[in-house]
Amino acid sequence: MLYGDYLQIDKLLSCQEPVTRMAGNEVHDEHLFIITHQAYELWFKQIIFEIDSVREIMTNRIRDEANLLIVTSRLNRVVLILKLLVDQVTILESMTPLDFMEFRDFLSPASGFQSVQFRLLENKLGVRNDLRTNYGKSNYLKIFEDQEVISIIKQSEDDFSLCDLLQQWLERTPGLEEEDFCFWEKYRGAVSSLLDDKKAEAESQADEAEKALQLSEWKRKQELFESVFDVKKHNALVARGDRRFSHKALQGALMISLYRDEPRFNQPFQILLLLMDIDSLITKWRSNHVEMVLRMIGSSQFGTGGSSGYQYLRSTLSDRYKVFVDLFNLSTFLIPRHAIPPLSTLMKKQLSLRNDGNSSDGHAWSCKTEDEANAAK
């Protein structure tokens, strides 16, 4: 097997056909434009390959916690690829707006919005359909004409996303329902004590202005914590799009964050960090793309595919497109180390050991069964 045959180099290098060359007046920078976007699509393919493998592990084999290391490794690979894609935008920026103008009109109605793989990536991660910005006042599927492509994208909407599977896994976090150690009850007690201390400190202030200020801060924090303790308020925020996780999944993520130093929570905490990195890097990539579009075509021109161009792309930078926004917001609900409820002896023992799905102690950390998962969805 020769290098060129194995990688199908001839086929790969024959995929660059500048439209201006076919028109008889080739524009030099169109070649860079094609190469850059083809490279993006290749890396999108690899990211999807990694995300699909992680989803498969979390669906079928998370019962063996040894697989958490594989999940961590593959998510880290996705993070490294995304860092590369963020930097790749600067290569396109070596093309000036005037250079781009030479061949831009030839591209219509083609648009980066028509990248099937990027839509699949969004859906597989868990971007909610109801939170998307409409593309030219239409659903994002309207841009696609191939029924097979539409079917593939719709299937990705129906499948369990990484966000869905993560929630199912977090809901099984050891310690949430243990009779010996009920994390949520103990956490709520710790928060209540901290808030009581803050209120007492505020009321002890001699200066009335300072007292009012501190009482206002205490009231704000009390309402903030109430939004996470009250299931109805939490679900209302989920329905509004301000939160994504189920109430129990949020509890699991918070417990892992607070007890991250326990051996059994080391890998899970790293997974949560990597998922935040993925969200951050995709947002950074979108931001760099938006700035590049502004630089190339300004803020008032329409995109080649008929969108509002810069204005549409800027709308995708909001938290509505962050899949793991709840993980970022966990910091809001962290409490000082000295206030974290101490683990019971039994819970300390459970979190000091790695479990697998074959253990008979009833504390295996696994995803839901297929029936439970379908019911949840």
Coordinates of C-alpha atoms in Angstrom, one line a residue:
M1 CA 0.0 0.0 0.0
L2 CA 1.5 3.3 -1.1
Y3 CA 1.0 6.6 0.8
G4 CA -0.8 8.2 -2.1
D5 CA -3.1 5.2 -2.6
Y6 CA -3.9 4.8 1.0
L7 CA -4.9 8.5 1.4
Q8 CA -6.4 8.7 -2.1
I9 CA -4.3 11.8 -2.6
D10 CA -5.1 12.1 -6.3
K11 CA -8.8 12.2 -5.6
L12 CA -8.4 14.6 -2.7
L13 CA -6.3 17.1 -4.6
S14 CA -8.6 17.0 -7.6
C15 CA -11.5 18.5 -5.5
Q16 CA -10.5 22.1 -5.9
E17 CA -12.3 23.6 -8.9
P18 CA -12.4 27.4 -8.7
V19 CA -15.6 28.7 -10.3
T20 CA -13.7 31.7 -11.7
R21 CA -11.3 29.3 -13.5
M22 CA -14.3 27.6 -15.3
A23 CA -15.5 31.1 -16.1
G24 CA -12.2 31.8 -17.9
N25 CA -10.8 34.5 -15.5
E26 CA -9.4 32.7 -12.4
V27 CA -9.2 34.7 -9.2
H28 CA -6.1 33.8 -7.2
D29 CA -7.7 33.9 -3.7
E30 CA -10.6 31.6 -4.6
H31 CA -8.3 28.6 -4.3
L32 CA -7.5 29.6 -0.7
F33 CA -11.2 30.0 0.0
I34 CA -12.0 26.5 -1.3
I35 CA -9.1 24.8 0.5
T36 CA -10.0 26.4 3.8
H37 CA -13.6 25.4 3.7
Q38 CA -12.8 21.9 2.6
A39 CA -10.4 21.6 5.5
Y40 CA -13.2 22.7 7.8
E41 CA -15.5 20.0 6.5
L42 CA -12.8 17.3 7.0
W43 CA -12.4 18.4 10.6
F44 CA -16.2 18.5 11.1
K45 CA -16.3 14.9 9.9
Q46 CA -13.7 13.9 12.5
I47 CA -15.5 15.8 15.3
I48 CA -18.7 14.1 14.5
F49 CA -16.9 10.7 14.4
E50 CA -15.6 11.4 18.0
I51 CA -18.9 12.7 19.3
D52 CA -20.8 9.7 17.9
S53 CA -18.3 7.4 19.6
V54 CA -18.8 9.2 22.9
R55 CA -22.6 9.0 22.5
E56 CA -22.4 5.3 21.8
I57 CA -20.3 4.8 25.0
M58 CA -22.7 6.8 27.1
T59 CA -25.6 4.9 25.7
N60 CA -24.3 1.3 26.0
R61 CA -21.1 1.1 28.0
I62 CA -20.9 3.8 30.6
R63 CA -21.7 1.1 33.2
D64 CA -18.1 0.3 33.2
E65 CA -16.5 3.5 34.6
A66 CA -13.2 2.5 32.9
N67 CA -14.8 3.9 29.8
L68 CA -14.8 7.4 31.3
L69 CA -11.1 7.6 30.4
I70 CA -12.0 6.9 26.8
V71 CA -14.7 9.6 26.9
T72 CA -12.3 12.1 28.4
S73 CA -9.7 11.3 25.8
R74 CA -12.0 11.7 22.8
L75 CA -13.6 14.9 24.1
N76 CA -10.2 16.3 24.6
R77 CA -9.4 15.5 21.0
V78 CA -12.5 17.4 19.9
V79 CA -11.3 20.4 22.0
L80 CA -7.9 20.3 20.3
I81 CA -9.5 20.2 16.8
L82 CA -11.8 23.1 17.7
K83 CA -8.8 25.2 18.8
L84 CA -7.3 24.5 15.4
L85 CA -10.5 25.6 13.6
V86 CA -10.6 28.8 15.6
D87 CA -7.1 29.7 14.5
Q88 CA -7.8 28.7 10.9
V89 CA -10.1 31.7 10.5
T90 CA -7.0 34.0 10.5
I91 CA -5.8 32.3 7.4
L92 CA -8.9 33.4 5.5
E93 CA -8.4 36.9 6.9
S94 CA -5.2 37.1 4.8
M95 CA -7.6 37.6 1.9
T96 CA -8.7 41.3 1.6
P97 CA -12.4 42.4 1.1
L98 CA -11.5 43.5 -2.4
D99 CA -10.0 40.1 -3.2
F100 CA -13.2 38.4 -1.9
M101 CA -15.3 40.7 -4.0
E102 CA -13.7 39.5 -7.1
F103 CA -15.4 36.1 -6.9
R104 CA -18.2 36.5 -4.3
D105 CA -20.9 37.0 -6.8
F106 CA -20.0 33.7 -8.4
L107 CA -20.9 31.8 -5.2
S108 CA -24.6 32.7 -4.9
P109 CA -26.7 30.9 -3.7
A110 CA -24.1 28.7 -2.0
S111 CA -23.6 29.5 1.6
G112 CA -21.7 28.1 4.6
F113 CA -25.2 27.8 6.2
Q114 CA -25.7 24.9 3.9
S115 CA -23.0 22.8 5.6
V116 CA -24.8 19.6 6.5
Q117 CA -22.1 18.4 8.8
F118 CA -22.2 21.6 10.9
R119 CA -25.9 21.2 11.4
L120 CA -25.4 17.5 12.3
L121 CA -22.7 18.6 14.8
E122 CA -25.1 21.1 16.4
N123 CA -27.9 18.5 16.7
K124 CA -25.6 15.8 18.0
L125 CA -24.3 18.1 20.7
G126 CA -27.8 19.2 21.6
V127 CA -28.6 22.7 20.2
R128 CA -32.3 23.0 20.7
N129 CA -34.4 23.6 17.6
D130 CA -36.8 26.0 19.4
L131 CA -33.9 28.2 20.4
R132 CA -32.4 28.6 16.9
T133 CA -32.6 31.9 15.1
N134 CA -34.7 31.4 11.9
Y135 CA -32.8 31.7 8.7
G136 CA -34.5 34.3 6.6
K137 CA -37.7 33.9 8.6
S138 CA -37.7 30.2 7.8
N139 CA -36.7 27.0 9.7
Y140 CA -33.1 26.1 9.0
L141 CA -34.1 23.0 7.1
K142 CA -35.6 25.1 4.4
I143 CA -32.2 25.9 3.0
F144 CA -31.7 22.2 2.0
E145 CA -33.3 20.8 -1.1
D146 CA -32.0 17.2 -1.1
Q147 CA -34.7 15.0 0.7
E148 CA -32.1 12.5 1.7
V149 CA -30.0 15.2 3.4
I150 CA -33.2 16.6 5.1
S151 CA -34.0 13.1 6.3
I152 CA -30.5 12.7 7.8
I153 CA -30.7 16.0 9.6
K154 CA -34.1 15.3 11.0
Q155 CA -32.9 11.9 12.3
S156 CA -30.1 13.8 14.1
E157 CA -32.8 15.9 15.7
D158 CA -34.7 12.8 16.9
D159 CA -31.7 10.8 18.2
F160 CA -30.4 11.3 21.7
S161 CA -27.9 14.2 21.7
L162 CA -24.8 14.3 23.8
C163 CA -26.6 16.7 26.1
D164 CA -29.5 14.2 26.5
L165 CA -27.2 11.4 27.4
L166 CA -25.1 13.5 29.7
Q167 CA -28.3 14.4 31.7
Q168 CA -29.3 10.8 32.0
W169 CA -25.8 10.0 33.3
L170 CA -25.7 12.9 35.7
E171 CA -29.1 11.9 37.1
R172 CA -27.5 8.6 38.3
T173 CA -24.7 10.4 40.2
P174 CA -23.9 8.4 43.4
G175 CA -25.1 10.3 46.4
L176 CA -28.3 11.9 45.1
E177 CA -30.6 9.4 46.5
E178 CA -28.6 7.4 49.0
E179 CA -30.3 6.9 52.3
D180 CA -27.0 7.3 54.1
F181 CA -26.2 10.6 52.3
C182 CA -28.7 12.7 50.4
F183 CA -26.6 15.4 48.8
W184 CA -29.4 17.8 47.8
E185 CA -30.9 17.9 51.3
K186 CA -27.5 18.5 52.9
Y187 CA -26.5 21.1 50.3
R188 CA -29.8 23.0 50.8
G189 CA -29.1 23.0 54.6
A190 CA -25.6 24.4 54.0
V191 CA -26.9 27.1 51.7
S192 CA -29.6 28.1 54.2
S193 CA -26.9 28.5 56.9
L194 CA -24.8 30.6 54.7
L195 CA -27.7 32.9 53.8
D196 CA -28.7 33.2 57.5
D197 CA -25.2 34.3 58.3
K198 CA -25.2 36.8 55.5
K199 CA -28.5 38.2 56.7
A200 CA -27.4 38.5 60.3
E201 CA -24.2 40.3 59.1
A202 CA -26.2 42.7 57.0
E203 CA -28.6 43.5 59.9
S204 CA -25.7 44.2 62.2
Q205 CA -24.5 47.1 60.1
A206 CA -24.7 50.4 61.9
D207 CA -24.7 52.4 58.7
E208 CA -28.3 52.3 57.3
A209 CA -27.1 52.7 53.6
E210 CA -24.6 49.8 54.0
K211 CA -27.3 47.8 55.8
A212 CA -29.8 48.3 53.0
L213 CA -27.2 47.4 50.4
Q214 CA -26.2 44.2 52.1
L215 CA -29.8 43.2 52.7
S216 CA -30.5 43.8 49.0
E217 CA -27.6 41.5 48.1
W218 CA -28.8 38.9 50.6
K219 CA -32.3 39.0 49.0
R220 CA -30.9 38.6 45.5
K221 CA -28.9 35.6 46.5
Q222 CA -31.8 34.0 48.3
E223 CA -34.0 34.4 45.2
L224 CA -31.1 33.0 43.0
F225 CA -30.8 29.9 45.1
E226 CA -34.5 29.5 45.3
S227 CA -34.6 29.3 41.5
V228 CA -32.5 26.1 41.7
F229 CA -34.2 24.6 44.8
D230 CA -37.8 25.2 43.5
V231 CA -38.4 22.6 40.8
K232 CA -41.2 24.6 39.2
K233 CA -39.0 27.7 38.9
H234 CA -36.2 25.6 37.5
N235 CA -38.5 24.0 34.9
A236 CA -39.9 27.4 33.9
L237 CA -36.3 28.5 33.2
V238 CA -35.8 25.4 31.1
A239 CA -39.0 26.1 29.1
R240 CA -37.8 29.6 28.5
G241 CA -34.4 28.4 27.3
D242 CA -32.3 29.9 30.2
R243 CA -31.4 26.4 31.4
R244 CA -31.1 23.0 29.6
F245 CA -30.6 20.3 32.3
S246 CA -33.3 18.5 34.1
H247 CA -33.5 19.4 37.8
K248 CA -31.9 16.1 38.9
A249 CA -29.1 16.3 36.3
L250 CA -28.2 19.8 37.6
Q251 CA -28.0 18.3 41.1
G252 CA -25.6 15.7 39.8
A253 CA -23.4 18.2 38.1
L254 CA -23.3 20.4 41.2
M255 CA -22.4 17.4 43.4
I256 CA -19.5 16.4 41.1
S257 CA -18.3 20.0 41.0
L258 CA -18.3 20.3 44.8
Y259 CA -16.7 16.9 45.5
R260 CA -14.4 16.9 42.5
D261 CA -11.4 15.9 44.7
E262 CA -13.0 12.5 45.5
P263 CA -11.3 9.8 43.3
R264 CA -14.6 8.6 41.7
F265 CA -15.5 12.1 40.6
N266 CA -12.1 13.1 39.1
Q267 CA -12.9 11.8 35.6
P268 CA -16.5 13.1 35.6
F269 CA -15.4 16.5 36.6
Q270 CA -12.8 16.5 33.8
I271 CA -15.6 15.6 31.4
L272 CA -17.7 18.5 32.5
L273 CA -14.7 20.9 32.0
L274 CA -14.2 19.5 28.5
L275 CA -17.8 20.0 27.5
M276 CA -17.6 23.6 28.6
D277 CA -14.4 24.0 26.5
I278 CA -16.3 22.6 23.5
D279 CA -19.1 25.1 24.0
S280 CA -16.6 28.0 24.5
L281 CA -14.6 27.1 21.4
I282 CA -17.6 26.8 19.2
T283 CA -18.8 30.2 20.4
K284 CA -15.3 31.6 19.8
W285 CA -15.3 30.1 16.3
R286 CA -18.7 31.7 15.6
S287 CA -17.4 35.0 16.9
N288 CA -14.3 34.9 14.8
H289 CA -16.5 34.0 11.8
V290 CA -18.8 36.9 12.5
E291 CA -15.9 39.4 12.7
M292 CA -14.5 38.0 9.5
V293 CA -17.8 38.4 7.7
L294 CA -18.1 42.0 9.0
R295 CA -14.7 42.7 7.7
M296 CA -15.3 41.1 4.3
I297 CA -18.8 42.3 3.4
G298 CA -19.8 44.8 6.1
S299 CA -23.0 44.8 8.2
S300 CA -25.6 45.7 5.6
Q301 CA -25.1 43.2 2.8
F302 CA -27.0 40.0 2.5
G303 CA -25.2 36.6 2.7
T304 CA -24.7 34.7 -0.6
G305 CA -27.3 32.2 0.6
G306 CA -29.9 34.9 1.1
S307 CA -29.6 35.4 4.9
S308 CA -29.1 38.8 6.5
G309 CA -25.4 38.0 6.6
Y310 CA -23.6 39.6 9.5
Q311 CA -26.8 40.3 11.5
Y312 CA -27.9 36.7 11.3
L313 CA -24.5 35.3 12.3
R314 CA -24.3 37.8 15.2
S315 CA -27.5 36.4 16.6
T316 CA -25.9 32.9 16.9
L317 CA -23.5 34.2 19.5
S318 CA -26.1 34.2 22.3
D319 CA -26.4 31.6 25.1
R320 CA -29.3 30.1 23.1
Y321 CA -26.7 28.3 21.1
K322 CA -24.7 27.1 24.1
V323 CA -25.6 23.5 24.8
F324 CA -23.9 23.2 28.2
V325 CA -24.8 26.6 29.5
D326 CA -25.9 25.0 32.9
L327 CA -22.3 23.9 33.5
F328 CA -21.1 27.5 33.1
N329 CA -23.8 28.6 35.5
L330 CA -22.8 26.1 38.2
S331 CA -20.3 28.6 39.6
T332 CA -23.3 30.7 40.7
F333 CA -24.3 27.9 43.1
L334 CA -20.9 26.8 44.4
I335 CA -20.3 27.3 48.2
P336 CA -17.1 27.8 50.1
R337 CA -15.1 24.6 50.8
H338 CA -15.6 25.0 54.5
A339 CA -19.3 25.0 54.1
I340 CA -19.5 21.8 51.8
P341 CA -21.3 19.1 53.8
P342 CA -18.9 16.4 54.9
L343 CA -19.5 13.0 53.3
S344 CA -20.7 10.1 55.4
T345 CA -18.3 7.2 56.0
L346 CA -20.2 5.0 53.6
M347 CA -20.4 7.7 50.9
K348 CA -16.7 8.5 51.4
K349 CA -15.9 4.9 50.7
Q350 CA -18.1 4.7 47.6
L351 CA -16.5 7.8 46.1
S352 CA -13.0 6.5 46.8
L353 CA -13.5 3.4 44.6
R354 CA -14.2 2.9 40.9
N355 CA -17.3 0.9 40.3
D356 CA -18.4 -1.1 37.3
G357 CA -21.7 -2.3 36.1
N358 CA -21.1 -5.8 37.5
S359 CA -20.9 -4.8 41.1
S360 CA -23.6 -6.2 43.4
D361 CA -23.7 -3.3 45.9
G362 CA -26.5 -1.5 44.1
H363 CA -24.3 1.6 43.5
A364 CA -23.2 1.2 39.9
W365 CA -23.1 4.5 38.0
S366 CA -24.8 3.9 34.7
C367 CA -27.1 5.5 32.1
K368 CA -30.8 4.7 32.1
T369 CA -32.1 1.6 30.5
E370 CA -33.3 2.0 26.9
D371 CA -37.0 2.0 28.1
E372 CA -36.2 4.6 30.8
A373 CA -34.3 6.7 28.3
N374 CA -37.1 6.6 25.7
A375 CA -39.6 7.5 28.4
A376 CA -37.5 10.5 29.5
K377 CA -37.2 11.7 25.9

